[in-house]
Amino acid sequence: KGTEAVIRTCQKFRVQRLVYTSTYNVVFGGDPSNEVVDGDESYPYLSPEAHCDAYSRTKGIAERRVLSNGGAHAWRGSERKGDGKGCLYACAVRPAAIYGEGEWRHFGRIVKLIKQGAYAFIIGKKTARQDWVHIENLVDAHLRAASMLVTSDGAPGISVGQAYFINDGEPRNTFEFMRPLVMALGKRFPTMSLSYHLMMRVARGFELAYYLFGLTPMLTRCEVNKCARHHTFSIAKARKDLGFKPIVKIDDGMRRMVVWLLEQDKKQVSPKNSRHWKVFFSLLAFFLVLAFVSRARITSYM
């Protein structure tokens, strides 16, 4: 409904351009039998049932709505359709995992896990690669996509109704990507690897703990899929249509973000008297996950 409201508002106030920030997840769900190598925009949407979380499912629904009607949505009350002056023109940008200065929501949690010693193993194969995109590269892609929605004479542009994968063009294993941050926090980089299937069971346990006790999951099934399964997508279409070229290289972008994360971490203050609660809930979650995994193993042998 939120996306629908945005489209209606743009139509009401006669906005010409709309760039929807989508995600890789609209076409990639972590299916073990379908790892993606340099995929392109021809990949079909996943069905709503195939998504492992509500975020990915709703993103898929929203992107399809934005790109419906070829990405052209007539202004309300406009009698002229298709001339670039009576329509809202839209496209979608599908970013890889976003990183950079200012990203504390996800990386703040990763910092805490590393400091607590929870970043002790690698999930899946070390050869698996994933795409990343620095925030500056992503912003540049948005601006380019918007500029290509309408031509100088008001006609619909090349990006209308299109979706574009956007990344730094430098695929990297998730855990190797995190190495500079682990080192900067004075921790040992993990060498032990745990299987994808085992960690999916563990993640299910953490999700169950959330539903039962409201505990923030240390790991979700979607996160296991994203970091353990090889999935890379080509930015050739964005290069061709938008003239997109990554500005920030991945090593430089990560170096800058690590500096920012360390500065932010110093400002964080733990709530008073929270230590005992953390220990209690951590133990509770641990035993819950252990019981869940044990049950899953027993069931698999029966």
Short mmCIF file of C-alpha atoms in Angstrom, two decimals:
data_model
loop_
_atom_site.label_atom_id
_atom_site.label_comp_id
_atom_site.label_asym_id
_atom_site.label_seq_id
_atom_site.Cartn_x
_atom_site.Cartn_y
_atom_site.Cartn_z
CA LYS A 1 0.00 0.00 0.00
CA GLY A 2 2.93 2.33 0.63
CA THR A 3 4.19 2.02 -2.94
CA GLU A 4 0.67 2.47 -4.27
CA ALA A 5 0.36 5.67 -2.21
CA VAL A 6 3.63 6.99 -3.65
CA ILE A 7 2.46 6.36 -7.21
CA ARG A 8 -0.93 8.00 -6.59
CA THR A 9 0.71 11.02 -4.96
CA CYS A 10 3.12 11.41 -7.89
CA GLN A 11 0.18 11.24 -10.30
CA LYS A 12 -1.80 13.78 -8.27
CA PHE A 13 1.01 16.33 -8.13
CA ARG A 14 2.19 15.61 -11.68
CA VAL A 15 5.64 14.28 -10.86
CA GLN A 16 7.44 13.05 -13.97
CA ARG A 17 10.16 10.77 -12.58
CA LEU A 18 10.19 7.92 -10.06
CA VAL A 19 13.15 5.65 -9.32
CA TYR A 20 12.19 2.73 -7.10
CA THR A 21 14.89 1.29 -4.84
CA SER A 22 14.40 -2.45 -5.15
CA THR A 23 16.70 -5.36 -4.23
CA TYR A 24 18.42 -8.45 -5.60
CA ASN A 25 15.93 -10.43 -3.53
CA VAL A 26 13.14 -9.95 -6.06
CA VAL A 27 14.82 -12.61 -8.23
CA PHE A 28 17.18 -14.37 -5.80
CA GLY A 29 15.95 -16.37 -2.82
CA GLY A 30 18.93 -18.57 -1.99
CA ASP A 31 17.71 -21.77 -3.65
CA PRO A 32 20.61 -24.26 -3.19
CA SER A 33 20.05 -25.59 -6.71
CA ASN A 34 20.08 -22.15 -8.33
CA GLU A 35 23.25 -20.23 -7.56
CA VAL A 36 23.64 -17.24 -9.87
CA VAL A 37 26.83 -16.27 -11.72
CA ASP A 38 26.74 -12.92 -13.54
CA GLY A 39 22.98 -13.00 -13.87
CA ASP A 40 21.13 -10.27 -15.74
CA GLU A 41 17.75 -8.55 -15.71
CA SER A 42 16.14 -11.39 -17.70
CA TYR A 43 15.93 -13.47 -14.51
CA PRO A 44 12.25 -14.01 -13.65
CA TYR A 45 10.66 -12.76 -10.46
CA LEU A 46 10.38 -15.21 -7.60
CA SER A 47 6.85 -16.19 -6.68
CA PRO A 48 5.63 -14.66 -3.39
CA GLU A 49 5.75 -18.11 -1.77
CA ALA A 50 9.42 -18.59 -2.70
CA HIS A 51 10.66 -15.67 -0.59
CA CYS A 52 12.07 -16.41 2.85
CA ASP A 53 10.97 -13.13 4.44
CA ALA A 54 8.31 -10.44 4.21
CA TYR A 55 10.83 -7.77 3.14
CA SER A 56 11.78 -9.62 -0.06
CA ARG A 57 8.20 -10.64 -0.79
CA THR A 58 6.85 -7.10 -0.54
CA LYS A 59 9.78 -5.70 -2.53
CA GLY A 60 8.88 -8.03 -5.39
CA ILE A 61 5.23 -6.97 -5.29
CA ALA A 62 6.17 -3.29 -5.15
CA GLU A 63 8.66 -3.44 -8.03
CA ARG A 64 6.16 -5.13 -10.29
CA ARG A 65 3.61 -2.44 -9.48
CA VAL A 66 6.08 0.36 -10.23
CA LEU A 67 7.06 -1.18 -13.56
CA SER A 68 3.50 -2.10 -14.57
CA ASN A 69 2.10 -0.46 -17.71
CA GLY A 70 5.64 -0.29 -19.03
CA GLY A 71 6.57 2.06 -16.20
CA ALA A 72 4.18 4.76 -17.43
CA HIS A 73 1.46 5.99 -15.05
CA ALA A 74 -0.83 8.72 -16.40
CA TRP A 75 -1.29 11.83 -14.30
CA ARG A 76 -4.71 12.24 -12.80
CA GLY A 77 -6.92 14.41 -14.96
CA SER A 78 -4.39 14.41 -17.78
CA GLU A 79 -5.80 13.91 -21.26
CA ARG A 80 -2.38 13.51 -22.84
CA LYS A 81 -0.85 10.09 -22.35
CA GLY A 82 2.54 8.99 -23.57
CA ASP A 83 3.94 12.38 -24.51
CA GLY A 84 6.22 12.70 -21.48
CA LYS A 85 4.16 15.57 -20.07
CA GLY A 86 1.06 13.72 -18.90
CA CYS A 87 2.73 10.74 -17.26
CA LEU A 88 4.78 9.60 -14.33
CA TYR A 89 7.66 7.54 -15.70
CA ALA A 90 9.32 4.96 -13.48
CA CYS A 91 12.19 2.51 -13.33
CA ALA A 92 13.74 0.30 -10.64
CA VAL A 93 17.27 0.06 -9.27
CA ARG A 94 18.24 -3.27 -7.70
CA PRO A 95 21.19 -2.67 -5.39
CA ALA A 96 23.49 -5.34 -4.01
CA ALA A 97 24.28 -5.34 -0.27
CA ILE A 98 24.71 -1.66 0.61
CA TYR A 99 27.65 -0.44 2.68
CA GLY A 100 29.38 2.83 3.45
CA GLU A 101 29.54 5.63 5.97
CA GLY A 102 26.16 6.09 7.63
CA GLU A 103 25.11 2.43 7.46
CA TRP A 104 24.71 1.52 11.15
CA ARG A 105 21.48 -0.47 11.06
CA HIS A 106 23.12 -3.67 9.81
CA PHE A 107 26.81 -3.02 10.34
CA GLY A 108 26.23 -1.77 13.86
CA ARG A 109 24.83 -5.19 14.70
CA ILE A 110 27.79 -6.85 12.99
CA VAL A 111 30.20 -4.74 15.06
CA LYS A 112 28.48 -5.89 18.25
CA LEU A 113 28.56 -9.54 17.20
CA ILE A 114 32.26 -9.33 16.36
CA LYS A 115 33.06 -7.70 19.71
CA GLN A 116 31.05 -10.37 21.54
CA GLY A 117 33.01 -13.15 19.82
CA ALA A 118 29.99 -14.40 17.87
CA TYR A 119 31.79 -13.91 14.55
CA ALA A 120 33.62 -17.19 15.03
CA PHE A 121 32.98 -19.14 11.85
CA ILE A 122 32.33 -18.88 8.13
CA ILE A 123 29.00 -20.02 6.73
CA GLY A 124 29.08 -22.15 3.59
CA LYS A 125 31.84 -22.39 1.01
CA LYS A 126 34.70 -19.92 1.13
CA THR A 127 34.58 -19.76 -2.68
CA ALA A 128 31.06 -18.28 -2.69
CA ARG A 129 30.96 -14.69 -3.93
CA GLN A 130 28.42 -11.93 -3.44
CA ASP A 131 28.04 -8.40 -4.78
CA TRP A 132 28.38 -5.19 -2.77
CA VAL A 133 27.61 -1.57 -3.54
CA HIS A 134 29.00 1.52 -1.84
CA ILE A 135 26.39 4.15 -1.06
CA GLU A 136 28.07 6.73 -3.33
CA ASN A 137 27.90 4.34 -6.27
CA LEU A 138 24.26 3.63 -5.52
CA VAL A 139 23.34 7.31 -5.31
CA ASP A 140 25.08 7.93 -8.63
CA ALA A 141 23.07 5.10 -10.20
CA HIS A 142 19.81 6.59 -8.92
CA LEU A 143 20.62 10.00 -10.37
CA ARG A 144 21.58 8.50 -13.71
CA ALA A 145 18.45 6.36 -13.84
CA ALA A 146 16.27 9.39 -13.06
CA SER A 147 17.95 11.50 -15.73
CA MET A 148 17.22 8.83 -18.34
CA LEU A 149 13.49 8.63 -17.61
CA VAL A 150 12.59 11.69 -19.67
CA THR A 151 14.48 13.14 -22.64
CA SER A 152 15.31 16.81 -23.12
CA ASP A 153 12.26 17.24 -25.38
CA GLY A 154 9.92 15.62 -22.84
CA ALA A 155 9.66 12.17 -24.42
CA PRO A 156 9.98 8.93 -22.41
CA GLY A 157 13.62 7.93 -21.98
CA ILE A 158 15.53 4.68 -22.21
CA SER A 159 15.16 3.73 -18.54
CA VAL A 160 11.34 3.85 -18.46
CA GLY A 161 9.93 0.52 -17.28
CA GLN A 162 13.39 -0.96 -16.80
CA ALA A 163 15.13 -2.62 -13.84
CA TYR A 164 18.88 -2.32 -13.27
CA PHE A 165 21.24 -4.35 -11.09
CA ILE A 166 23.71 -2.05 -9.37
CA ASN A 167 26.94 -3.08 -7.63
CA ASP A 168 30.62 -2.17 -7.34
CA GLY A 169 31.60 -4.67 -10.02
CA GLU A 170 33.90 -6.47 -7.57
CA PRO A 171 32.25 -9.62 -6.16
CA ARG A 172 33.66 -10.77 -2.84
CA ASN A 173 32.95 -13.45 -0.26
CA THR A 174 30.90 -11.93 2.55
CA PHE A 175 33.28 -13.01 5.28
CA GLU A 176 36.36 -11.85 3.38
CA PHE A 177 34.59 -8.55 2.86
CA MET A 178 34.28 -8.22 6.64
CA ARG A 179 37.94 -9.06 7.30
CA PRO A 180 39.14 -5.40 7.60
CA LEU A 181 36.43 -4.74 10.19
CA VAL A 182 37.28 -7.87 12.18
CA MET A 183 40.95 -6.93 12.19
CA ALA A 184 40.22 -3.31 13.15
CA LEU A 185 38.25 -4.54 16.17
CA GLY A 186 41.23 -6.62 17.28
CA LYS A 187 39.56 -9.98 16.74
CA ARG A 188 40.81 -13.12 15.07
CA PHE A 189 39.43 -13.83 11.61
CA PRO A 190 37.45 -17.11 11.61
CA THR A 191 38.85 -20.14 9.83
CA MET A 192 36.23 -22.76 10.70
CA SER A 193 33.39 -23.22 8.22
CA LEU A 194 29.89 -24.48 9.06
CA SER A 195 27.58 -25.96 6.45
CA TYR A 196 24.74 -24.05 4.86
CA HIS A 197 22.13 -26.62 5.90
CA LEU A 198 23.22 -26.62 9.54
CA MET A 199 23.11 -22.83 9.74
CA MET A 200 19.67 -22.73 8.13
CA ARG A 201 18.44 -24.88 11.02
CA VAL A 202 20.15 -22.63 13.53
CA ALA A 203 18.62 -19.56 11.88
CA ARG A 204 15.18 -21.16 12.11
CA GLY A 205 15.80 -21.57 15.82
CA PHE A 206 16.72 -17.91 16.22
CA GLU A 207 13.61 -16.87 14.32
CA LEU A 208 11.50 -19.09 16.57
CA ALA A 209 13.08 -17.44 19.62
CA TYR A 210 12.00 -14.09 18.19
CA TYR A 211 8.38 -15.18 17.79
CA LEU A 212 8.25 -16.76 21.24
CA PHE A 213 10.28 -14.30 23.31
CA GLY A 214 10.81 -11.22 21.12
CA LEU A 215 14.59 -11.75 21.01
CA THR A 216 16.31 -10.07 18.06
CA PRO A 217 17.67 -12.95 15.92
CA MET A 218 21.45 -13.15 15.71
CA LEU A 219 20.92 -14.65 12.27
CA THR A 220 17.97 -15.18 9.92
CA ARG A 221 17.43 -17.67 7.12
CA CYS A 222 17.47 -14.86 4.58
CA GLU A 223 20.85 -13.70 5.88
CA VAL A 224 22.21 -17.25 5.63
CA ASN A 225 21.06 -17.40 2.02
CA LYS A 226 22.61 -14.03 1.21
CA CYS A 227 26.02 -14.72 2.73
CA ALA A 228 26.42 -18.45 1.97
CA ARG A 229 25.10 -18.77 -1.57
CA HIS A 230 27.04 -17.60 -4.61
CA HIS A 231 25.02 -14.96 -6.40
CA THR A 232 26.46 -12.24 -8.60
CA PHE A 233 24.72 -10.05 -11.16
CA SER A 234 26.10 -8.11 -14.11
CA ILE A 235 25.91 -4.31 -14.30
CA ALA A 236 26.34 -4.36 -18.09
CA LYS A 237 22.82 -3.05 -18.70
CA ALA A 238 23.34 -0.13 -16.30
CA ARG A 239 26.67 0.66 -17.96
CA LYS A 240 25.05 0.64 -21.41
CA ASP A 241 21.79 2.47 -20.69
CA LEU A 242 22.81 4.79 -17.86
CA GLY A 243 26.54 5.24 -18.40
CA PHE A 244 27.00 3.87 -14.88
CA LYS A 245 30.54 3.23 -13.70
CA PRO A 246 31.44 2.56 -10.05
CA ILE A 247 33.13 5.62 -8.56
CA VAL A 248 34.26 4.09 -5.27
CA LYS A 249 36.36 0.92 -5.31
CA ILE A 250 35.39 -1.74 -2.81
CA ASP A 251 38.66 -1.71 -0.81
CA ASP A 252 38.62 2.06 -0.43
CA GLY A 253 34.93 2.07 0.40
CA MET A 254 35.38 -0.57 3.09
CA ARG A 255 38.37 1.25 4.56
CA ARG A 256 36.36 4.44 4.88
CA MET A 257 33.41 2.64 6.40
CA VAL A 258 35.56 0.87 9.01
CA VAL A 259 36.89 4.23 10.21
CA TRP A 260 33.34 5.53 10.49
CA LEU A 261 32.08 2.40 12.26
CA LEU A 262 34.83 2.58 14.88
CA GLU A 263 33.95 6.22 15.56
CA GLN A 264 30.27 5.37 15.92
CA ASP A 265 30.99 2.41 18.16
CA LYS A 266 32.75 4.68 20.66
CA LYS A 267 29.55 6.71 20.98
CA GLN A 268 27.36 3.72 21.80
CA VAL A 269 26.28 3.40 25.42
CA SER A 270 24.93 0.12 26.77
CA PRO A 271 21.78 0.47 28.91
CA LYS A 272 22.35 0.18 32.67
CA ASN A 273 21.75 -3.22 34.26
CA SER A 274 21.48 -4.82 30.83
CA ARG A 275 24.35 -7.25 31.24
CA HIS A 276 22.44 -9.83 33.24
CA TRP A 277 19.51 -9.69 30.89
CA LYS A 278 21.84 -10.20 27.94
CA VAL A 279 23.39 -13.25 29.58
CA PHE A 280 19.99 -14.66 30.49
CA PHE A 281 18.48 -14.24 27.05
CA SER A 282 21.65 -15.42 25.31
CA LEU A 283 21.59 -18.65 27.31
CA LEU A 284 17.88 -19.06 26.67
CA ALA A 285 18.34 -18.55 22.94
CA PHE A 286 21.32 -20.94 22.89
CA PHE A 287 19.43 -23.80 24.52
CA LEU A 288 16.38 -23.15 22.38
CA VAL A 289 18.45 -23.30 19.20
CA LEU A 290 20.28 -26.40 20.44
CA ALA A 291 16.99 -28.17 21.13
CA PHE A 292 15.60 -27.15 17.75
CA VAL A 293 18.68 -28.37 15.85
CA SER A 294 18.77 -31.65 17.79
CA ARG A 295 15.12 -32.28 17.01
CA ALA A 296 15.73 -31.55 13.33
CA ARG A 297 18.59 -34.04 13.25
CA ILE A 298 16.51 -36.74 14.93
CA THR A 299 13.68 -36.15 12.48
CA SER A 300 16.04 -36.39 9.52
CA TYR A 301 17.31 -39.79 10.67
CA MET A 302 13.81 -41.24 11.14
#
